[in-house]
Each structure stands twice: as structure tokens, then as C-alpha cells.
Short mmCIF file of C-alpha atoms (C1' of nucleotides) in Angstrom, two decimals:
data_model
loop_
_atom_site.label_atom_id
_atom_site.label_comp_id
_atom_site.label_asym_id
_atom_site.label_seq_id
_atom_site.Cartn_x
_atom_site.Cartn_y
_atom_site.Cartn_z
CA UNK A 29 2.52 -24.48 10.59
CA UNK A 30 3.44 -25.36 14.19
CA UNK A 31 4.31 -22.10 16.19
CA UNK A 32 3.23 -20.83 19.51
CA UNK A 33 0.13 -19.23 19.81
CA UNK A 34 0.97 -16.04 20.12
CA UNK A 35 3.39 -16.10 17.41
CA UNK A 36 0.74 -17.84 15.30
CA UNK A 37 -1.06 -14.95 15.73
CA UNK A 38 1.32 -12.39 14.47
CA UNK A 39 2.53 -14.08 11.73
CA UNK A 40 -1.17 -14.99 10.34
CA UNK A 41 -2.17 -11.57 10.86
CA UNK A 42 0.85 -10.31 8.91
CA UNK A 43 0.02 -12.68 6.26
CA UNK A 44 -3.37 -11.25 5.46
CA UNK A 45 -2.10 -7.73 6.02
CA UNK A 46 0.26 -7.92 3.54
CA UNK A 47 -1.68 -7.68 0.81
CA UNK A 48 -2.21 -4.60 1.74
CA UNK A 49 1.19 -3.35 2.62
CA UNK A 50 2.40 -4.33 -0.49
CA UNK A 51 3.90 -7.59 -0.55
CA UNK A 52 1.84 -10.67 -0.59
CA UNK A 53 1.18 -13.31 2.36
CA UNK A 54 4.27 -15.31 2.21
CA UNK A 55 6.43 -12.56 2.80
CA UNK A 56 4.31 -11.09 5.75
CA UNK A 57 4.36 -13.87 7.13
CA UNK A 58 8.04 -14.67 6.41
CA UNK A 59 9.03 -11.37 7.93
CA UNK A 60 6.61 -11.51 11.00
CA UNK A 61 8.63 -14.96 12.04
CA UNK A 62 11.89 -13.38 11.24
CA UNK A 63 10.40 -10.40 13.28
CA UNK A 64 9.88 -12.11 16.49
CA UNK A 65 12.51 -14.46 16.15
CA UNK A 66 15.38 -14.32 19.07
CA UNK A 67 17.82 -15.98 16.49
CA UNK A 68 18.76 -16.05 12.65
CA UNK A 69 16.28 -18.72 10.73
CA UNK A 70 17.72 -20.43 7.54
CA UNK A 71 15.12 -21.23 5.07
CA UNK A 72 14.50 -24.47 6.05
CA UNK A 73 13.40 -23.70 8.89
CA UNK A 74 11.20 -21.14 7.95
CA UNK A 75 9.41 -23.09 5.16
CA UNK A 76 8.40 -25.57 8.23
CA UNK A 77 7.47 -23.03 10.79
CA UNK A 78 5.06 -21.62 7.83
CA UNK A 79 4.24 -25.02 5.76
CA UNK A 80 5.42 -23.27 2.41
CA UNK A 81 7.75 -24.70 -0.40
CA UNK A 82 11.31 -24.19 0.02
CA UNK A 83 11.37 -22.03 -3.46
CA UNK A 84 8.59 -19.73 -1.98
CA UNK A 85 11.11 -19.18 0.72
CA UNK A 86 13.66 -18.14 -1.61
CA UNK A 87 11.51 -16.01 -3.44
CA UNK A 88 10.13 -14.01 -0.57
CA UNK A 89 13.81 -13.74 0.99
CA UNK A 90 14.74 -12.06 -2.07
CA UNK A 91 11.76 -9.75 -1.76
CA UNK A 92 12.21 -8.97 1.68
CA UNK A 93 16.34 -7.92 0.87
CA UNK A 94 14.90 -5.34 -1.84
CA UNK A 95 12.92 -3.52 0.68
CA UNK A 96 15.90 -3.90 3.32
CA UNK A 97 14.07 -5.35 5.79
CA UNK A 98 16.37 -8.40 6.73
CA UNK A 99 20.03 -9.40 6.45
CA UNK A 100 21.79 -12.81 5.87
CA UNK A 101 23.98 -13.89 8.74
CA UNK A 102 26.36 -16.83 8.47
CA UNK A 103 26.73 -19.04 11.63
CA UNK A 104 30.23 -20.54 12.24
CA UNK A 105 30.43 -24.11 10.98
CA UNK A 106 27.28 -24.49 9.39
CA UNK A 107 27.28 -23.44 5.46
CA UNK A 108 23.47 -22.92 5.55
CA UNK A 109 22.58 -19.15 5.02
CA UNK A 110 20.52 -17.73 7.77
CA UNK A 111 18.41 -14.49 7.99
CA UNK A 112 17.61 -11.98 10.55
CA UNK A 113 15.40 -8.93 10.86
CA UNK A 114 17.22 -5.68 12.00
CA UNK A 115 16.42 -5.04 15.80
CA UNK A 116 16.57 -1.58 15.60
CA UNK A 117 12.56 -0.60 15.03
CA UNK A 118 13.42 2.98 15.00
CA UNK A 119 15.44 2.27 11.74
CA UNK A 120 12.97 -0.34 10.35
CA UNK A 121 10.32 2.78 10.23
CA UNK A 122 13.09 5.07 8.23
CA UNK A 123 13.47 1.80 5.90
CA UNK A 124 10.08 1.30 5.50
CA UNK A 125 9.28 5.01 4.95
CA UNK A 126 12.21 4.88 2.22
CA UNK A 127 11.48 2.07 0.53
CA UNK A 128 7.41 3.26 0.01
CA UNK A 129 8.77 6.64 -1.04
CA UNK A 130 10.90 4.82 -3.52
CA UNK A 131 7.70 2.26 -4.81
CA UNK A 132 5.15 4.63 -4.26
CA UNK A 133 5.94 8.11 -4.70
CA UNK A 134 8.78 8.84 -6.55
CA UNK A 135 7.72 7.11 -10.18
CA UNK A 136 4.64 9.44 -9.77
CA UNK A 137 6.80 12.71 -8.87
CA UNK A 138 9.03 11.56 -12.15
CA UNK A 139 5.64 11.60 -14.54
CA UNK A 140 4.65 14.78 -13.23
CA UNK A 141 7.75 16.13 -13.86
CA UNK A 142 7.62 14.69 -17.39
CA UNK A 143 4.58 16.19 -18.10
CA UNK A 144 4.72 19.48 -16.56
CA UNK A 145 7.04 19.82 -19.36
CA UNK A 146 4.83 19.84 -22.06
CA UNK A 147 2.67 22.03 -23.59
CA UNK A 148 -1.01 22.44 -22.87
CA UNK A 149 -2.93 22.29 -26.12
CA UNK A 150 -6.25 23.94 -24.92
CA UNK A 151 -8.33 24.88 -21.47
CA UNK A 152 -8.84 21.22 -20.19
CA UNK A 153 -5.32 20.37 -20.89
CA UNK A 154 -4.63 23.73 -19.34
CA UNK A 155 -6.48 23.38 -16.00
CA UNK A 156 -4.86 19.59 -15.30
CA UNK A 157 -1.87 21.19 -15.73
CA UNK A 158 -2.63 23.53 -12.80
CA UNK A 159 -3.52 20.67 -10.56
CA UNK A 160 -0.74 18.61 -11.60
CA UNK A 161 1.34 21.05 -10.48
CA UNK A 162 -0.31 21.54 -7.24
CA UNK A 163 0.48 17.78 -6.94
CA UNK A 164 3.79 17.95 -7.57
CA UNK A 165 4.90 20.65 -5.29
CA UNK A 166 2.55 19.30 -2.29
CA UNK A 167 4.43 15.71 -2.88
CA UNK A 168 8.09 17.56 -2.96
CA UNK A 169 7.00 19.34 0.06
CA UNK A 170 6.12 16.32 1.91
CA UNK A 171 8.63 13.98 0.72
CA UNK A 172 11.30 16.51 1.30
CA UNK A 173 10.17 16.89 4.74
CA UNK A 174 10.02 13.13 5.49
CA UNK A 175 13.32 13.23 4.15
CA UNK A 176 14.67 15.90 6.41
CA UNK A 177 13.19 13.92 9.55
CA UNK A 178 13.98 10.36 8.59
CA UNK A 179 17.67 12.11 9.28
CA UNK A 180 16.85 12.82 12.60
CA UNK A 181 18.42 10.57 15.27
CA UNK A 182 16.46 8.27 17.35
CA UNK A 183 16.24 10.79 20.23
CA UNK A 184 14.96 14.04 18.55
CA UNK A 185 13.07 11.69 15.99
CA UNK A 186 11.04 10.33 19.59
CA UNK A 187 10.80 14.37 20.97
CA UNK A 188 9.33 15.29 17.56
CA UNK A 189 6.93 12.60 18.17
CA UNK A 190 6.10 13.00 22.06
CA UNK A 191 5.40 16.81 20.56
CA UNK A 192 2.22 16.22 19.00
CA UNK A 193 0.29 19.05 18.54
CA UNK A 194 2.62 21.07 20.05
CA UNK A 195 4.48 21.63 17.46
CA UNK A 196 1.61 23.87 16.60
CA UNK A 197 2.58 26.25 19.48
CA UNK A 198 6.10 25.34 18.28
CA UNK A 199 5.48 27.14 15.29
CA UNK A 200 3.90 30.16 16.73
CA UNK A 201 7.38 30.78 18.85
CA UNK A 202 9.32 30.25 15.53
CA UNK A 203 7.27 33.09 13.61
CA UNK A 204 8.19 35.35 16.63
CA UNK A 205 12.34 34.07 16.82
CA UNK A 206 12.27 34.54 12.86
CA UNK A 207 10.56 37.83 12.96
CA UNK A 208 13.52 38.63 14.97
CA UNK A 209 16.70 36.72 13.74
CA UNK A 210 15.68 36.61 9.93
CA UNK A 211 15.95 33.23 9.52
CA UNK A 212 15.69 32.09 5.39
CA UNK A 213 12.48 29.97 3.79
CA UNK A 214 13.15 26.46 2.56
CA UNK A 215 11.14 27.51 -0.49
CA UNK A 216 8.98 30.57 -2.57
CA UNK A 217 5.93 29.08 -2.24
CA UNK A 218 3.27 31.27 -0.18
CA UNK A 219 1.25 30.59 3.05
CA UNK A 220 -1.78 29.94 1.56
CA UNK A 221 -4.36 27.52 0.23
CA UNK A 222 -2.26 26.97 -2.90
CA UNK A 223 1.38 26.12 -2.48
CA UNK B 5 -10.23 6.22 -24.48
CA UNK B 6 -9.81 9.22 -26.27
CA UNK B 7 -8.01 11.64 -23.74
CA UNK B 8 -6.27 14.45 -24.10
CA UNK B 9 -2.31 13.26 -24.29
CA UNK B 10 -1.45 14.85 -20.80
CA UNK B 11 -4.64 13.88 -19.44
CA UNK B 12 -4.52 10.34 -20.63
CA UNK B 13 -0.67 10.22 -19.32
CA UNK B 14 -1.57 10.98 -16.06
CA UNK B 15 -4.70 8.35 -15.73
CA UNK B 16 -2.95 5.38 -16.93
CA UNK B 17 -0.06 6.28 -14.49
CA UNK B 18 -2.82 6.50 -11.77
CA UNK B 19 -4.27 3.03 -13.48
CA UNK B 20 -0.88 1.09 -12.86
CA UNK B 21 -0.17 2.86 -9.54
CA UNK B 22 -3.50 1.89 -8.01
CA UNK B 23 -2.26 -1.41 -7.08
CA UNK B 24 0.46 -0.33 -5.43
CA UNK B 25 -1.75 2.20 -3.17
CA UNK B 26 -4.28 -0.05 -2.20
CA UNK B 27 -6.98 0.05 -5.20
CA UNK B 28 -7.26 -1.27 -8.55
CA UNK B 29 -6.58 -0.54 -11.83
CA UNK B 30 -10.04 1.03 -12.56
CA UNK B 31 -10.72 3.08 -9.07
CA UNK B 32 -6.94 4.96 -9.79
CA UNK B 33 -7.95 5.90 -13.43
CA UNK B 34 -11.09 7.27 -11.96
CA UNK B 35 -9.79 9.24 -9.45
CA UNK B 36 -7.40 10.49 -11.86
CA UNK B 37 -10.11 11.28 -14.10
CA UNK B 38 -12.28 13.34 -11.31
CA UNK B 39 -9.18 14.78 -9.64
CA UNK B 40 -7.89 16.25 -13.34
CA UNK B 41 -11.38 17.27 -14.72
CA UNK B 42 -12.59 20.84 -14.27
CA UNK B 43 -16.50 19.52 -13.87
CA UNK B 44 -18.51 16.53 -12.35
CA UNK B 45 -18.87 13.50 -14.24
CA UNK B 46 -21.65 11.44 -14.55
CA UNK B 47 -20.59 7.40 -14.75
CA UNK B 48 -21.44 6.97 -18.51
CA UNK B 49 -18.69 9.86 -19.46
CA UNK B 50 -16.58 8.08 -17.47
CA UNK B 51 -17.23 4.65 -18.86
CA UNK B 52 -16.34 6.46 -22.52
CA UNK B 53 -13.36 8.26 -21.13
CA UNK B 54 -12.12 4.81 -19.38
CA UNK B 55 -12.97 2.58 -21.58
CA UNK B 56 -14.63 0.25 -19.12
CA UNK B 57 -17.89 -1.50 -18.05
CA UNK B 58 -20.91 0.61 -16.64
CA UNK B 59 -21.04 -2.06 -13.77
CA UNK B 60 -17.37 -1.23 -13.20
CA UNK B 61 -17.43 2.23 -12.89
CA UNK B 62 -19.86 1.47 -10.35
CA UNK B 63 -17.79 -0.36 -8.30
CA UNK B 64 -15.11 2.07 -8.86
CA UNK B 65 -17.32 4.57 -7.55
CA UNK B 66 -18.41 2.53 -4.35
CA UNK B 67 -14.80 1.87 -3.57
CA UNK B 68 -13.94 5.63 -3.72
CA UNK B 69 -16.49 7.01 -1.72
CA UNK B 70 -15.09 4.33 0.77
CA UNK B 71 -11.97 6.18 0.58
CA UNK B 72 -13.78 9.57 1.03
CA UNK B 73 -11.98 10.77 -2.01
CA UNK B 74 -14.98 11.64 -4.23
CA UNK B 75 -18.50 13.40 -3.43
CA UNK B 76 -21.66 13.37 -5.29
CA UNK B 77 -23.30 15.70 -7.13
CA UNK B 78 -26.79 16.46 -8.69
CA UNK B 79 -26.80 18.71 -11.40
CA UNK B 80 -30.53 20.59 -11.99
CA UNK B 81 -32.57 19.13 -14.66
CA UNK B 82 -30.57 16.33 -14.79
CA UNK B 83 -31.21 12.98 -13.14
CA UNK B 84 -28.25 11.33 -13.56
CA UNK B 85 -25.75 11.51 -10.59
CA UNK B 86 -22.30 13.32 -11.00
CA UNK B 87 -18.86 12.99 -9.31
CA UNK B 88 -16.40 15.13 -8.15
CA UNK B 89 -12.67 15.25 -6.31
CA UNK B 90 -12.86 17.31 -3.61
CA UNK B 91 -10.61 20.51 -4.41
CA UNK B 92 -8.62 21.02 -1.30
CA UNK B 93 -5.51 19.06 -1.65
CA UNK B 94 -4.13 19.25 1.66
CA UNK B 95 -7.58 17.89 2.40
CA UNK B 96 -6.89 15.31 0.42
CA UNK B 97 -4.14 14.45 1.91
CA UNK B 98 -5.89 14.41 5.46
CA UNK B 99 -8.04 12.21 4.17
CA UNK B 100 -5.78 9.64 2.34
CA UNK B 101 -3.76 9.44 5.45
CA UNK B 102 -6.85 8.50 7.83
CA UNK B 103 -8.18 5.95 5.53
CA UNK B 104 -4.67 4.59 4.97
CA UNK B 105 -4.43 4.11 8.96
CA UNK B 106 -7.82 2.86 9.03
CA UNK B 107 -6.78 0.11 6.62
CA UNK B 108 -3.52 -0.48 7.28
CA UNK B 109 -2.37 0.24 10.82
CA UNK B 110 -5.38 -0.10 13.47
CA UNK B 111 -6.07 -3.63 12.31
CA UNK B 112 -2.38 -4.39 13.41
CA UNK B 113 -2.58 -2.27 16.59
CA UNK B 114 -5.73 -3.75 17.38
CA UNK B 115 -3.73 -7.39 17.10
CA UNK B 116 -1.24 -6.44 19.21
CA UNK B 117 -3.42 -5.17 21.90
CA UNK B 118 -4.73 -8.45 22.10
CA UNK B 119 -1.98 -10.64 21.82
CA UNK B 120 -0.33 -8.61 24.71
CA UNK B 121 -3.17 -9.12 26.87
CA UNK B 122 -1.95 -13.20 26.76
CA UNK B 123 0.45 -14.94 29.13
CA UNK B 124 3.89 -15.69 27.24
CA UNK B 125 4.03 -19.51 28.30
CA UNK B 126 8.00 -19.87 27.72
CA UNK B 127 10.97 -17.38 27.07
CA UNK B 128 10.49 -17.90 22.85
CA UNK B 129 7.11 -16.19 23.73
CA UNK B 130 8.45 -13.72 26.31
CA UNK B 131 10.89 -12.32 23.74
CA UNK B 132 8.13 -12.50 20.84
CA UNK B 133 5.70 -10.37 22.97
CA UNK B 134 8.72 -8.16 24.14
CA UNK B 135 9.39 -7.07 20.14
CA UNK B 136 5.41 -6.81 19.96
CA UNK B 137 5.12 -4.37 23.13
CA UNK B 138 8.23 -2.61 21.08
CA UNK B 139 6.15 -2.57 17.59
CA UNK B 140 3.04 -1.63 19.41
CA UNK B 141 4.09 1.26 21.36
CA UNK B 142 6.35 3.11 18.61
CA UNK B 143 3.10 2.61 16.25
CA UNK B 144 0.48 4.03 18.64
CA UNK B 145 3.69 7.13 18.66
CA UNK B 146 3.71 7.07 15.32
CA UNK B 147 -0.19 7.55 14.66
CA UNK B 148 -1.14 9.86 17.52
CA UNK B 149 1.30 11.84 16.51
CA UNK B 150 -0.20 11.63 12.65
CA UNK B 151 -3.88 12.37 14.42
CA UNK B 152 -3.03 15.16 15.88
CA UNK B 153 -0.64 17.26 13.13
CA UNK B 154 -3.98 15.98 10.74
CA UNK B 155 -5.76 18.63 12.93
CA UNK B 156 -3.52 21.11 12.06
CA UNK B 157 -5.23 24.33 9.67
CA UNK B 158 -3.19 24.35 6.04
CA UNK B 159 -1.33 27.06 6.60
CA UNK B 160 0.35 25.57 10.41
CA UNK B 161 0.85 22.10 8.36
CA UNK B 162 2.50 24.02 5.22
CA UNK B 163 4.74 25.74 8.31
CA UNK B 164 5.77 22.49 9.84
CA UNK B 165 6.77 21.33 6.20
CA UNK B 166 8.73 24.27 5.41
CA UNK B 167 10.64 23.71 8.30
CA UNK B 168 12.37 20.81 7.65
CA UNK B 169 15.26 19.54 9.44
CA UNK B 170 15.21 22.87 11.07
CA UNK B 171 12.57 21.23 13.56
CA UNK B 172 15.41 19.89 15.27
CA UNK B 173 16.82 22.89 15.94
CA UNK B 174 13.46 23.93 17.72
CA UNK B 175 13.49 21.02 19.74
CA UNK B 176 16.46 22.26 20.89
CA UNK B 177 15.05 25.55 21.83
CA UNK B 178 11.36 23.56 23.53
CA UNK B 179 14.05 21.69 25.43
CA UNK B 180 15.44 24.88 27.22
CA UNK B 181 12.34 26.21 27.54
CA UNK B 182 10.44 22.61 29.12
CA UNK B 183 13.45 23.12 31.80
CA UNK B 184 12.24 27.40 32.54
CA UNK B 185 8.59 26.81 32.36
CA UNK B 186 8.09 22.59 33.22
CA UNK B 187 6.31 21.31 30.06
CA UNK B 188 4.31 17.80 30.51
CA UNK B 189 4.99 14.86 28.77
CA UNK B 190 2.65 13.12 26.27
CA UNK B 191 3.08 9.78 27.45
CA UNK B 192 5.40 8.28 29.79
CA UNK B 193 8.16 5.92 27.41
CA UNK B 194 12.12 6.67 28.44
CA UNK B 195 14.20 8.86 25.74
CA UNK B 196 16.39 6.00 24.11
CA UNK B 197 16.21 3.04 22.26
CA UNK B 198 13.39 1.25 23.68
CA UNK B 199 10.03 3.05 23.48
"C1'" DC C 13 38.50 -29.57 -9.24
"C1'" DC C 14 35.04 -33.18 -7.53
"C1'" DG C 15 30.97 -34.27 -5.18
"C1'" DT C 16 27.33 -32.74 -2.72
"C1'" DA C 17 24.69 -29.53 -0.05
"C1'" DA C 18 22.30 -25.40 -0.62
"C1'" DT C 19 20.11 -21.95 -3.34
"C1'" DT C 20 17.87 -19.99 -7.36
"C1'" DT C 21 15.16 -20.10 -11.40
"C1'" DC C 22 11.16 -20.79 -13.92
"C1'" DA C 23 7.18 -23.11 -16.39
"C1'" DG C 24 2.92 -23.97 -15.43
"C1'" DA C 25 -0.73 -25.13 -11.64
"C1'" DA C 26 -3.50 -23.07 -8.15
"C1'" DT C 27 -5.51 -19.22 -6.26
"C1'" DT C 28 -7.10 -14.60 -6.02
"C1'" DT C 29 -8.60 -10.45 -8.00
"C1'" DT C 30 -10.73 -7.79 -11.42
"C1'" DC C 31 -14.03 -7.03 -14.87
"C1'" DT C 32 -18.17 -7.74 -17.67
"C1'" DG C 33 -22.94 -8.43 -19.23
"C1'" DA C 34 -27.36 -9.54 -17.91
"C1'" DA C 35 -30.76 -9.09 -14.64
"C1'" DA C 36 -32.66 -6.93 -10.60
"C1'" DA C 37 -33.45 -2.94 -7.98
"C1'" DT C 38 -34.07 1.81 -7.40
"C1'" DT C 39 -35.34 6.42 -8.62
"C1'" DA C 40 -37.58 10.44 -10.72
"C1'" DC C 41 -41.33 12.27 -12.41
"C1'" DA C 42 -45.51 12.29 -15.40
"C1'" DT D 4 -49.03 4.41 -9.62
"C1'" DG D 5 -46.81 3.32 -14.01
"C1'" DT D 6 -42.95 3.71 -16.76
"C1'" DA D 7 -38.63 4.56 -18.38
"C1'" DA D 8 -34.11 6.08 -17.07
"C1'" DT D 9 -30.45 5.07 -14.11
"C1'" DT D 10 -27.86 2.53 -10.82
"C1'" DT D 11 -26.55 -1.66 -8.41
"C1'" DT D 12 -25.74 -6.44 -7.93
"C1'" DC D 13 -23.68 -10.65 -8.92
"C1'" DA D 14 -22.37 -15.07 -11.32
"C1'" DG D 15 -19.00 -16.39 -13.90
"C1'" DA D 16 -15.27 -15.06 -17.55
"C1'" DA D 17 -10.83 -13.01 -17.97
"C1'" DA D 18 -6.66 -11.52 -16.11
"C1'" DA D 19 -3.18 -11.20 -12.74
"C1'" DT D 20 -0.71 -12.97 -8.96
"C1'" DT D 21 1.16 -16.39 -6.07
"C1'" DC D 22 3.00 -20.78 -5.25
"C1'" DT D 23 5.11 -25.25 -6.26
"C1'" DG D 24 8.19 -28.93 -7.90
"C1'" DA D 25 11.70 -30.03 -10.90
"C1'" DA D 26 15.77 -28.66 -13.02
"C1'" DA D 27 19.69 -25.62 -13.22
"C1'" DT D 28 23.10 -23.13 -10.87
"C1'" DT D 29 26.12 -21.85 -7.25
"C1'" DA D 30 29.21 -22.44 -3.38
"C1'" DC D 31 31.54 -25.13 -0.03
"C1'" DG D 32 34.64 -28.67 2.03
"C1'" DG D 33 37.60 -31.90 1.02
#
DNA sequence: CCGTAATTTCAGAATTTTCTGAAAATTACA
DNA sequence: TGTAATTTTCAGAAAATTCTGAAATTACGG
């Protein structure tokens, strides 16, 4: 590998991260390049800026289309396929948040579902249950949130977040509009403790 | 292991899961295992539940204190130590969402903040630390925001989730009354695009 | 369509991670 | 303090993942 320092940098670190983000160190690093890169790479030139084998390449491209994270581009007179990262970090964080949902949430949600279904067959049974179901309707509340607010544009996504913990005073001024318009729940559950 | 069907359902989902949140096989059965049960365990039931090595529920355990996610206990007239989930799932939550930021996201900030600190020597580097100062600033956003709705009591959090999309509409209403009463800003980034 | 450049696939090698059993360390309490 | 129960450690076995090179496939320009 023969990069700039500071782009060394990024792309080792993303490398070793990766492993914990979910995807292993080829396609950190992979992305991190494609990241930082002013123009569309084609795979050749990404397996020399990182020193792996052309079919790794190809391999971690094909990763890295599944979770949306870059596009192919094709330059005018040159048959070669080249790659780019979107530019738009605002939409890379609703992609990411997506694409986790997708991996890391929603098979869970499904088995819950699945086995809230059925039929406790004594007290032990009985009491998972109960906390299954707690789990289930904490994870629909939050990924239906995060759903609601990855729709948000750029602009009212970045007021949201300038908020902070003002939204908590946010909240109280809500109660009191509410009390006065009447305006509807997004679900029964209660206010309390258990949801 | 001999598990009750819903029970054992829900572990081995947990079990294959793990990797893809962080852990292992064995530390996502176990938490599955504590979270489910309606008592402490001591490590050899769970070693008969699991179906595992002593020495690996050890580890298990090790790795999940890490995470914060189980406590111990000491039953009287017992010397064997017992484990437990911690009840409170929006607690939970709290806590998975720290240690996931811990792990995950302040290594990468901590990168950046470094690697910003450096003289670009050319314009590849400019533009490289340019999408850096880009990634860096929308993350430390991102996870002060995330720090301080963590502080938020359960029932001010479950309000904030109920609302939805509808928190747009309040940012509507904060905007018109930041212009009466001359709200401060958290930080000091412009309103589009770039951060 | 032909030839060739480019990409993908995939079997197995290399590496990393997980797990176990044995041994060492720690702990409770008699 | 001695002893037995319990927990932890850790070297290496087992399993899983990642990576490569060679072969197969696809796609482009003539």
C-alpha cells in the first residue's frame, strides 16, 4: 500500500474497525479509499492503493453495493468499471441506519413475532413471553421512530440534532399544545415503565 | 440443551445474531438466557442449559459484564455466584447504546481528531481531510445528540418516540418561537449541506 | 460473432476467532 | 490456616472467516 499519510491513516483505521461494523477489513478499507477519493477508482486501482488481490476487490465491491454504500460510474472511452462513494454524508447515515435495521434488527423483530404466536406451555415459558413482548414493542417503537426521522430532510434532520436535550422542553410545550388541540397517539401503549 | 421450545427459539436466534452485534455465539445465548429467565443463574446451570464449556461460560460472562448487560448476584447460603439481566429495558437500551459508541464510534472520532490536527501536503490530501472534517463533525452531531436524549427519564424518551415524524412539525413551532424569545444555538455549523 | 479485456466465481490456503480441558488461582468457611 | 468448592486462565484444538490464484464467464469494440 502506497497512499498519503493521512489517507493511510483512515483507511488502516477503517480496516481494523470493520470488524466491528460488520464487514471485514478489506471492505473498510476499500470503502475508506473510495471515501476520500476526489474521483471514481476502478478496481485496479484500488487493489494497488491497498496491496490486495484483484478477486478480493471484486468481492468486497459486491459487498459494499448490498449495503448501498457506493455506485459504479462509467468514464467515457474507457470500458473499465469504476466506483464511487455517494457524497452526500447526510444520506450515507440514512443508508447506513437502513441497511443495520435491515441486518440487525428486523430478522429479530420477525422471530419475536413468530413466537409471540405460540402458546406458553407453563410459568417459565409464560414469563419469557412477557419479556419478549416487551422486546418487541420497545424495538417497533424505536425502529418506527428511526424510520419516521430517517424521512426527515437534511435541514430539519440537522435542527432535530442541534436540539439536543431540548427536545425535552420540546416535549413539555407539546403536552400543553395537545392538552389543548387534541392531537391523536401514534400508539395504546401507556406512559410508563412498561410499554 | 434442553430448553423450553420458545425459550430455546429465542437463544439460538440470540446465538447466531451475536456476531452480527458485536459478540459471539456463546455471550448472545447467554444473554438470552439471563434476559428470558425469571431468576439468577449460577454458571454451571448455564453450562447445562447451553451446552457449553465451564471455561466458556466464563468468558461469556467476562465479556458481558464488559458490556454492562449483566450484574452479579450472591444468593444466601450459597457460595456460588449468580447472574442476572438487569430488568429495565429502556435501561438496557441506554446501556447498549453507550457501549456500542464506546466501541464503535469514539475510536473513529478519536482518529479523525488527530488526523485533522496534520498539514494536508497536496490538494489529494486537502480534499481527503475536507470529507474527514465532514465525517467528523456530523458524527460528534450525531453522538452528542445520542448523549444527551440517553439522559432523558423513560417516560420523556417513550414521548419523543411516540412522536414520530410529528417532531418535525414541532420544529416548526421551536422555530417561531427561537425568533419571539432568541433561543441559542448548540454549536455553530451553517443549516445546509455541509455541517 | 470473434478476440480480448475485464469481471466474477470458487476451491482451498491462510488467517482469525472461538471453544475446550487441564491446570492454576481464588474464595469461603471450618 | 487448611481444604474443598468455585472461578479464572490459557495453550492449543476446532471452527469460522477471509483471501488468493486460477479458471470460467461476461461484455465490449471491431
Amino acid at each position: 500500500m502506497q497512499l498519503p499519510p493521512l489517507i493511510q491513516t483512515f483507511v488502516l483505521h477503517f480496516g481494523e474497525m470493520g470488524g466491528r461494523w460488520g464487514v471485514n477489513r478489506t471492505v473498510g478499507q476499500i470503502y475508506a479509499l473510495l471515501f476520500l477519493s476526489d474521483r471514481p477508482l476502478n478496481a485496479e486501482q484500488i487493489t494497488e492503493a491497498l496491496g490486495i488481490s484483484r478477486s478480493n476487490v471484486s468481492m468486497g465491491m459486491k459487498e459494499l453495493e448490498g449495503w448501498r454504500l457506493v455506485r459504479k460510474r462509467h468514464l467515457p472511452g474507457d470500458r473499465r468499471e469504476y466506483f464511487e462513494a455517494p457524497d452526500d454524508i447526510w444520506q450515507i447515515v440514512r443508508t447506513l441506519a437502513e441497511e443495520r435495521r435491515k441486518r440487525e434488527v428486523d430478522p429479530t423483530l420477525s422471530m419475536l413475532r413468530d413466537v409471540l404466536m405460540e402458546q406458553p406451555s407453563g410459568p417459565e415459558e409464560r414469563h419469557a413471553q412477557d419479556k419478549m413482548r416487551q422486546m418487541h414493542d420497545l424495538i417497533e417503537l424505536l425502529t418506527g421512530w428511526a424510520g419516521d426521522v430517517q424521512k426527515l430532510d437534511n435541514a430539519s434532520l440537522m435542527g432535530l440534532l442541534k436540539l439536543g436535550a431540548g427536545v425535552s422542553k420540546l416535549l413539555e410545550i407539546k403536552g400543553k399544545l395537545t392538552v389543548i388541540g387534541g392531537g391523536k397517539r401514534r400508539n395504546q401503549a401507556t406512559d410508563e415503565g412498561e410499554i
